[in-house]
CSV table of C-alpha atoms in Angstrom, one decimal:
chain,number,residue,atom,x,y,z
A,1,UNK,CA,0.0,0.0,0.0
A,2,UNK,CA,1.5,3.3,-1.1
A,3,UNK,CA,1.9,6.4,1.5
A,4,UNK,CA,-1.5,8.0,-0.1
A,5,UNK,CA,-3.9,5.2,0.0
A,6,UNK,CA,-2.5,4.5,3.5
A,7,UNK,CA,-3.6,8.2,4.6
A,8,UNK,CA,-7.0,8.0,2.7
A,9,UNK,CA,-7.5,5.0,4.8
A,10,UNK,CA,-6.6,6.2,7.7
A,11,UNK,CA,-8.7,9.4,7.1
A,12,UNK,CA,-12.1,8.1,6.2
A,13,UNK,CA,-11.5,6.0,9.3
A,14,UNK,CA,-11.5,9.0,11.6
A,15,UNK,CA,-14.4,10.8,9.6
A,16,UNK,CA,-16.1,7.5,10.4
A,17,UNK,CA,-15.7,7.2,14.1
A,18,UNK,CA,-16.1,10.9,14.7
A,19,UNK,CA,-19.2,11.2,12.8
A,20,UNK,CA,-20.8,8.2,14.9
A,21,UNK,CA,-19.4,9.6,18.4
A,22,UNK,CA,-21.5,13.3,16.6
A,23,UNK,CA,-24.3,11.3,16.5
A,24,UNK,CA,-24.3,9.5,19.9
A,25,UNK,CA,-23.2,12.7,21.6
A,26,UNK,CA,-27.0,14.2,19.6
A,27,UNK,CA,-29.0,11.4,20.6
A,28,UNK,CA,-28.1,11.3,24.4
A,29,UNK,CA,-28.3,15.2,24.2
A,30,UNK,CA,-31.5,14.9,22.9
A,31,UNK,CA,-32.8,12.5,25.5
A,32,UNK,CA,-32.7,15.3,28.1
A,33,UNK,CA,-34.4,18.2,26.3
A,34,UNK,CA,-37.6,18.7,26.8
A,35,UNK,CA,-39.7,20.0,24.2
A,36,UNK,CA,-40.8,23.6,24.9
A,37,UNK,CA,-44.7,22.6,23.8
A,38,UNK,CA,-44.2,19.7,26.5
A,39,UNK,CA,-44.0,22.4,29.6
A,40,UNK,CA,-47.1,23.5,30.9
A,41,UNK,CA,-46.7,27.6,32.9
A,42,UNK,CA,-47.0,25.5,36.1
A,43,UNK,CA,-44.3,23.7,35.4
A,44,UNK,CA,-42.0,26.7,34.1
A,45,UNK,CA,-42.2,28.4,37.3
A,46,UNK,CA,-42.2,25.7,39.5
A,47,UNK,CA,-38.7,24.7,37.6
A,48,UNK,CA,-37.5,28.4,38.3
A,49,UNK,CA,-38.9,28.2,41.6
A,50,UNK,CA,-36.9,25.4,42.7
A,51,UNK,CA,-33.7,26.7,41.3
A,52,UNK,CA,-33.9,30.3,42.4
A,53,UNK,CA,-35.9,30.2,45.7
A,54,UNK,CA,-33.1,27.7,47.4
A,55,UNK,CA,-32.1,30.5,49.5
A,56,UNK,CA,-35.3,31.9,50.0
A,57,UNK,CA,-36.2,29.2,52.6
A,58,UNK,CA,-33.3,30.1,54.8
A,59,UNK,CA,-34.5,33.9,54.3
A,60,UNK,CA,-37.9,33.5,55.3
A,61,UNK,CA,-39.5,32.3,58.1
A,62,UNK,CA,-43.3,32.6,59.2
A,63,UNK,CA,-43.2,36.1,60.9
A,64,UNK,CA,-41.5,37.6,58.4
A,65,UNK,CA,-43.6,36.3,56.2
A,66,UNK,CA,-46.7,37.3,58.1
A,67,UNK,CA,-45.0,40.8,58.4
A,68,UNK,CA,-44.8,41.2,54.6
A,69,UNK,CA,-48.2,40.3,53.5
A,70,UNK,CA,-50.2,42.6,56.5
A,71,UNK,CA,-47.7,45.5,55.0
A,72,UNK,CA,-50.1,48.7,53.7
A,73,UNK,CA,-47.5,50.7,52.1
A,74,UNK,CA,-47.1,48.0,49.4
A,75,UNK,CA,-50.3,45.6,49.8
A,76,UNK,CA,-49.3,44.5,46.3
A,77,UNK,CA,-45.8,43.4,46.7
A,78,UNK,CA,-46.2,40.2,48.7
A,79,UNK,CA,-50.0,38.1,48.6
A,80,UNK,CA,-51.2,34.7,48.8
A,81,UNK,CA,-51.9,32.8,45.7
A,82,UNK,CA,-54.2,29.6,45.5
A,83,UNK,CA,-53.0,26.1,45.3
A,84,UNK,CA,-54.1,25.1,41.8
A,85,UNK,CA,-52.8,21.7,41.9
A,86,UNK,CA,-55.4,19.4,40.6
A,87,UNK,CA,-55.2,16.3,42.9
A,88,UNK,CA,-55.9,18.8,45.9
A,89,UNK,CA,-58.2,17.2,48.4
A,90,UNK,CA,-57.4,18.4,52.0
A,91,UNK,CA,-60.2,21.1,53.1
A,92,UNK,CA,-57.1,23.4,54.2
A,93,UNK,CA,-56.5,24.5,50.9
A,94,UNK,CA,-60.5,26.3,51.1
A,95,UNK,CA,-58.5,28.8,53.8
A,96,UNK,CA,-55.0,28.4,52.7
A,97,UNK,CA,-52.4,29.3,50.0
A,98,UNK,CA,-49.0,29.8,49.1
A,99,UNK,CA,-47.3,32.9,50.0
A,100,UNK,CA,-45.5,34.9,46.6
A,101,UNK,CA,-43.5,37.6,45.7
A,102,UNK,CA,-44.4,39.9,43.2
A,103,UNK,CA,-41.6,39.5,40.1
A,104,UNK,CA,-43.4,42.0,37.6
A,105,UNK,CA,-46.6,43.9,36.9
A,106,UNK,CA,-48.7,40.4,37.2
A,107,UNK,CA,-46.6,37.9,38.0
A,108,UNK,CA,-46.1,36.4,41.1
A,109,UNK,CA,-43.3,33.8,42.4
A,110,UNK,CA,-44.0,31.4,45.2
A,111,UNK,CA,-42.0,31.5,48.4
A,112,UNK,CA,-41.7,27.6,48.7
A,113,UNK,CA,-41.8,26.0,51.9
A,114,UNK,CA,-44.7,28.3,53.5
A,115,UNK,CA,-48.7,28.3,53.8
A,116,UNK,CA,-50.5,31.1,55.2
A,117,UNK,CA,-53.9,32.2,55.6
A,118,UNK,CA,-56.1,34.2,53.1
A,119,UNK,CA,-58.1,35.9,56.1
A,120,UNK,CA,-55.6,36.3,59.0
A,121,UNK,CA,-52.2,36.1,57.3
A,122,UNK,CA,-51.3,33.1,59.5
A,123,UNK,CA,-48.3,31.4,58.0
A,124,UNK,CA,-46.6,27.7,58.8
A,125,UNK,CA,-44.2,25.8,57.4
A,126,UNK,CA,-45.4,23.6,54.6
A,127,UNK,CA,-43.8,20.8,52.4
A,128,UNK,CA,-45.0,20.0,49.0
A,129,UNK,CA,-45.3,16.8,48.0
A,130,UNK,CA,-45.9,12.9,49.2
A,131,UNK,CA,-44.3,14.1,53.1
A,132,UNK,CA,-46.7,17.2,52.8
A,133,UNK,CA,-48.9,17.1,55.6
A,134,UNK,CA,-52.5,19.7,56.5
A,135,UNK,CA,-52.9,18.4,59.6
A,136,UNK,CA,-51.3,21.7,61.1
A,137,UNK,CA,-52.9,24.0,58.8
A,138,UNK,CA,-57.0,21.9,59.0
A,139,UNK,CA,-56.7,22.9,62.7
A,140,UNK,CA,-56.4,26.3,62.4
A,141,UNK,CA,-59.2,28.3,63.8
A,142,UNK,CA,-60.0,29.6,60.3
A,143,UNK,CA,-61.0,26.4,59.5
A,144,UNK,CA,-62.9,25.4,62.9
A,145,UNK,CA,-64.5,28.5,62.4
A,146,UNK,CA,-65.9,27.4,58.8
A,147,UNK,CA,-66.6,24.4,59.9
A,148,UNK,CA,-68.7,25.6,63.0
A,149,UNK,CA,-70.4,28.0,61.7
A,150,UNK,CA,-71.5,25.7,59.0
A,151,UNK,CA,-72.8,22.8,61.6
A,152,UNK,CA,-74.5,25.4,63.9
A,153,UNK,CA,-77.9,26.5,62.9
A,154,UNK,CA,-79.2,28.5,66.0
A,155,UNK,CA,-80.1,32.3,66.1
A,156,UNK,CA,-79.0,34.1,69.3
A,157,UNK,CA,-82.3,34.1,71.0
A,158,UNK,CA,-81.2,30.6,71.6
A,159,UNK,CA,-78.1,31.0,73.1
A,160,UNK,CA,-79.3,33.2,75.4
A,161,UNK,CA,-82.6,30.8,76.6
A,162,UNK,CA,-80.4,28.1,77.2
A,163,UNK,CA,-80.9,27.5,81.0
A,164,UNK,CA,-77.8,25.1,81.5
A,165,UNK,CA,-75.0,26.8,82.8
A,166,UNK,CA,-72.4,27.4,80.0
A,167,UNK,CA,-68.7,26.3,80.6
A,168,UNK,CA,-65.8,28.7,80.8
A,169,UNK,CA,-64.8,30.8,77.7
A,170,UNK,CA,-62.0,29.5,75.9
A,171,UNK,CA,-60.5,31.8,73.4
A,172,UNK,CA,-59.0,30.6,70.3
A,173,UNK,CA,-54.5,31.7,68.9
A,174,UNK,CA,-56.3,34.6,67.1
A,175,UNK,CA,-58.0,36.0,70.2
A,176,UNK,CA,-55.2,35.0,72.3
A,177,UNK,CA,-52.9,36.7,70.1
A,178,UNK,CA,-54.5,39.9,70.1
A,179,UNK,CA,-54.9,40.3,73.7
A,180,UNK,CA,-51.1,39.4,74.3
A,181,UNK,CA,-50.2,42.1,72.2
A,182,UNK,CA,-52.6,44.9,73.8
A,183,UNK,CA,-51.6,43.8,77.4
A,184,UNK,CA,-47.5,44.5,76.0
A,185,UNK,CA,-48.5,47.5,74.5
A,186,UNK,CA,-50.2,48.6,77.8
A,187,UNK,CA,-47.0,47.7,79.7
A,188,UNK,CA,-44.8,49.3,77.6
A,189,UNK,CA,-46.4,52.7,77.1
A,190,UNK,CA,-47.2,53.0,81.0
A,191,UNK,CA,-43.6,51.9,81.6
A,192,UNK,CA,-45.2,48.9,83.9
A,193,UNK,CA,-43.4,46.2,85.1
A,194,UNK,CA,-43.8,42.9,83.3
A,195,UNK,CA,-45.2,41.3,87.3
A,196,UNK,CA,-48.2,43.2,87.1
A,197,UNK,CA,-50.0,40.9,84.2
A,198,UNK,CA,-49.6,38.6,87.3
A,199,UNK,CA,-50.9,40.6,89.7
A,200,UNK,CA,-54.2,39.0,91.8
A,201,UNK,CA,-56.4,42.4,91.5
A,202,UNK,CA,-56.3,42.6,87.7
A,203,UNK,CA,-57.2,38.7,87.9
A,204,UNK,CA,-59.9,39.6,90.0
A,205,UNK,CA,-61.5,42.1,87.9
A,206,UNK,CA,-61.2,39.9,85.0
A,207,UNK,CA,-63.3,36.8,86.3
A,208,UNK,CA,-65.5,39.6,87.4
A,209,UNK,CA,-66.5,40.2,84.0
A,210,UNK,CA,-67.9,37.1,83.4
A,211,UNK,CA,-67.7,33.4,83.5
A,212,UNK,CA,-64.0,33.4,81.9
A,213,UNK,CA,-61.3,31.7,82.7
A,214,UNK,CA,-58.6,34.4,83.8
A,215,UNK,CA,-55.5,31.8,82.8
A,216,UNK,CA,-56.4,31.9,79.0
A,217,UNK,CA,-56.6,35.7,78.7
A,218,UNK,CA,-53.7,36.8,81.1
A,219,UNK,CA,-50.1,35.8,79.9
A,220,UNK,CA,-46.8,35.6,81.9
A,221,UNK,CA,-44.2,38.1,82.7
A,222,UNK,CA,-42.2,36.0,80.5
A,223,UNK,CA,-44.3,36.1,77.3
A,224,UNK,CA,-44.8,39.6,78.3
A,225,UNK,CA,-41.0,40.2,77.7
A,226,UNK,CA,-40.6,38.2,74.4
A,227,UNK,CA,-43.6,39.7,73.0
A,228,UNK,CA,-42.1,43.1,73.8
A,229,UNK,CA,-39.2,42.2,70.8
A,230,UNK,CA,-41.6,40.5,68.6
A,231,UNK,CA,-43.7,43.9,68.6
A,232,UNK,CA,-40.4,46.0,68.4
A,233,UNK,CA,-39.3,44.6,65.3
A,234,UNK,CA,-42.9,44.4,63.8
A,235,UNK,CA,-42.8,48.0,64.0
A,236,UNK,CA,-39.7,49.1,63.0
A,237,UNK,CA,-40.5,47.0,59.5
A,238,UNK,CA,-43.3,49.2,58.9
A,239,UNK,CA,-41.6,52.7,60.4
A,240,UNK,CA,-38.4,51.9,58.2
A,241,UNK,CA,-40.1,52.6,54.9
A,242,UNK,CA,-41.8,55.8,56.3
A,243,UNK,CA,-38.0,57.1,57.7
A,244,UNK,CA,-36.5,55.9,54.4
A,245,UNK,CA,-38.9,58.3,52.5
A,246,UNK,CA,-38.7,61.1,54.8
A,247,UNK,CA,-34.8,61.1,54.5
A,248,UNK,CA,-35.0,60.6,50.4
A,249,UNK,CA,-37.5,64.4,50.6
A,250,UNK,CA,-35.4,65.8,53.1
A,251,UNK,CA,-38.2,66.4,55.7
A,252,UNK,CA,-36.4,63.6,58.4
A,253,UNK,CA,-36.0,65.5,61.7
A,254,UNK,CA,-34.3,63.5,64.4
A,255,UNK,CA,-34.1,63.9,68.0
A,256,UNK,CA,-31.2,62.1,69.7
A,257,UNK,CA,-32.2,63.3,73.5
A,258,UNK,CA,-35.7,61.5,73.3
């Protein structure tokens, strides 16, 4: 064999093994593209979700959260979105959604990892998928509330001719909530000290009221004191933007002494 049929030889061999190793390289690439026309808008964002919103788990957590949708200044910014999923049968899903974050004019990105409450705001942690579980978010008083309200068929004339004597009143989180935060703000504006939630005159006055029991309504010192921070910084989320604007027009007046 002369020198050029030996290199013609040798070159339609390596035309011939790189064309096949072109074609298995296609056909496995292929393999893992999906068509465009195969991906549904759910699935586009859940995708980008799931890529993006890795660190938004560790930045989040349910007061924030909470924090972000009650906000006024930007009501828009942060809401709660419904769960769309078709195979959705827990009766949570009637009260809850998904928390998101507004991307552009009308479109919204999920905060994975959260539920809250269309009425209340109320947010928990929540896993999607098989390990998801409603439990947690079917005993919320939202839904106790629907629930009650739809098995209880009495006007109040009777409730108030019922004769038997009626237990205790127990309040529900949302209640509960509420007054905590009134009886902190109380403290704190008097300049009170934490003891006197504990005090056995205000007690007093309070089962005086009515056939209540005191231990539901009145809090601890303790609570009273860790309630004080969680108020603090509830409040200086929504004073920020207010100082922030102020400063920006050049109307911010500070007084150092007060």
């Amino acid at each position: 064999m002369s020198y050029y049929e030996a290199s013609s030889l040798n070159h339609a061999i390596s035309s011939s093994s790189s064309s096949n190793s072109i074609q298995q390289h296609s056909s496995s690439s292929s393999s893992n593209i999906i068509p465009q026309s195969a991906l549904s808008k759910s699935n586009i964002i859940q995708q980008r979700s799931s890529a993006s919103n890795s660190n938004l788990i560790q930045s989040y957590s349910t007061s924030t959260i909470e924090n972000l949708l009650k906000q006024k200044d930007n009501p828009k910014q942060f809401l709660i979105i419904k769960n769309d999923q078709k195979n959705v049968s827990s009766l949570a899903w009637a009260t809850f959604g998904f928390p998101a974050k507004r991307l552009e004019a009308d479109c919204y990105q999920r905060i994975v990892g959260f539920a809250s409450c269309f009425e209340y705001k109320d947010t928990y942690i929540y896993q999607s998928g098989e390990s998801g579980s409603t439990k947690h978010l079917v005993r919320h008083v939202c839904s106790k509330r629907s629930s009650s309200l739809e098995n209880n068929e009495e006007g109040p004339i009777d409730k108030f001719m019922k004769l038997k004597k009626l237990p205790p009143l127990k309040l529900n989180s949302k209640d509960r909530t509420i007054i905590q935060d009134e009886f902190t703000k109380w403290i704190c504006s008097s300049i009170r000290p934490f003891n006197l939630i504990s005090d056995l005159g205000l007690k007093a006055t309070e089962k005086y009221q009515g056939s209540i029991n005191t231990d539901d309504i009145l809090v601890t010192p303790t609570t009273i004191s860790n309630n004080v921070k969680k108020l603090a910084e509830y409040y200086r989320f929504l004073l920020r933007p207010i100082l922030i604007e102020q400063d920006k027009s050049g109307a911010l007046a500070v007084c150092p002494d007060l």
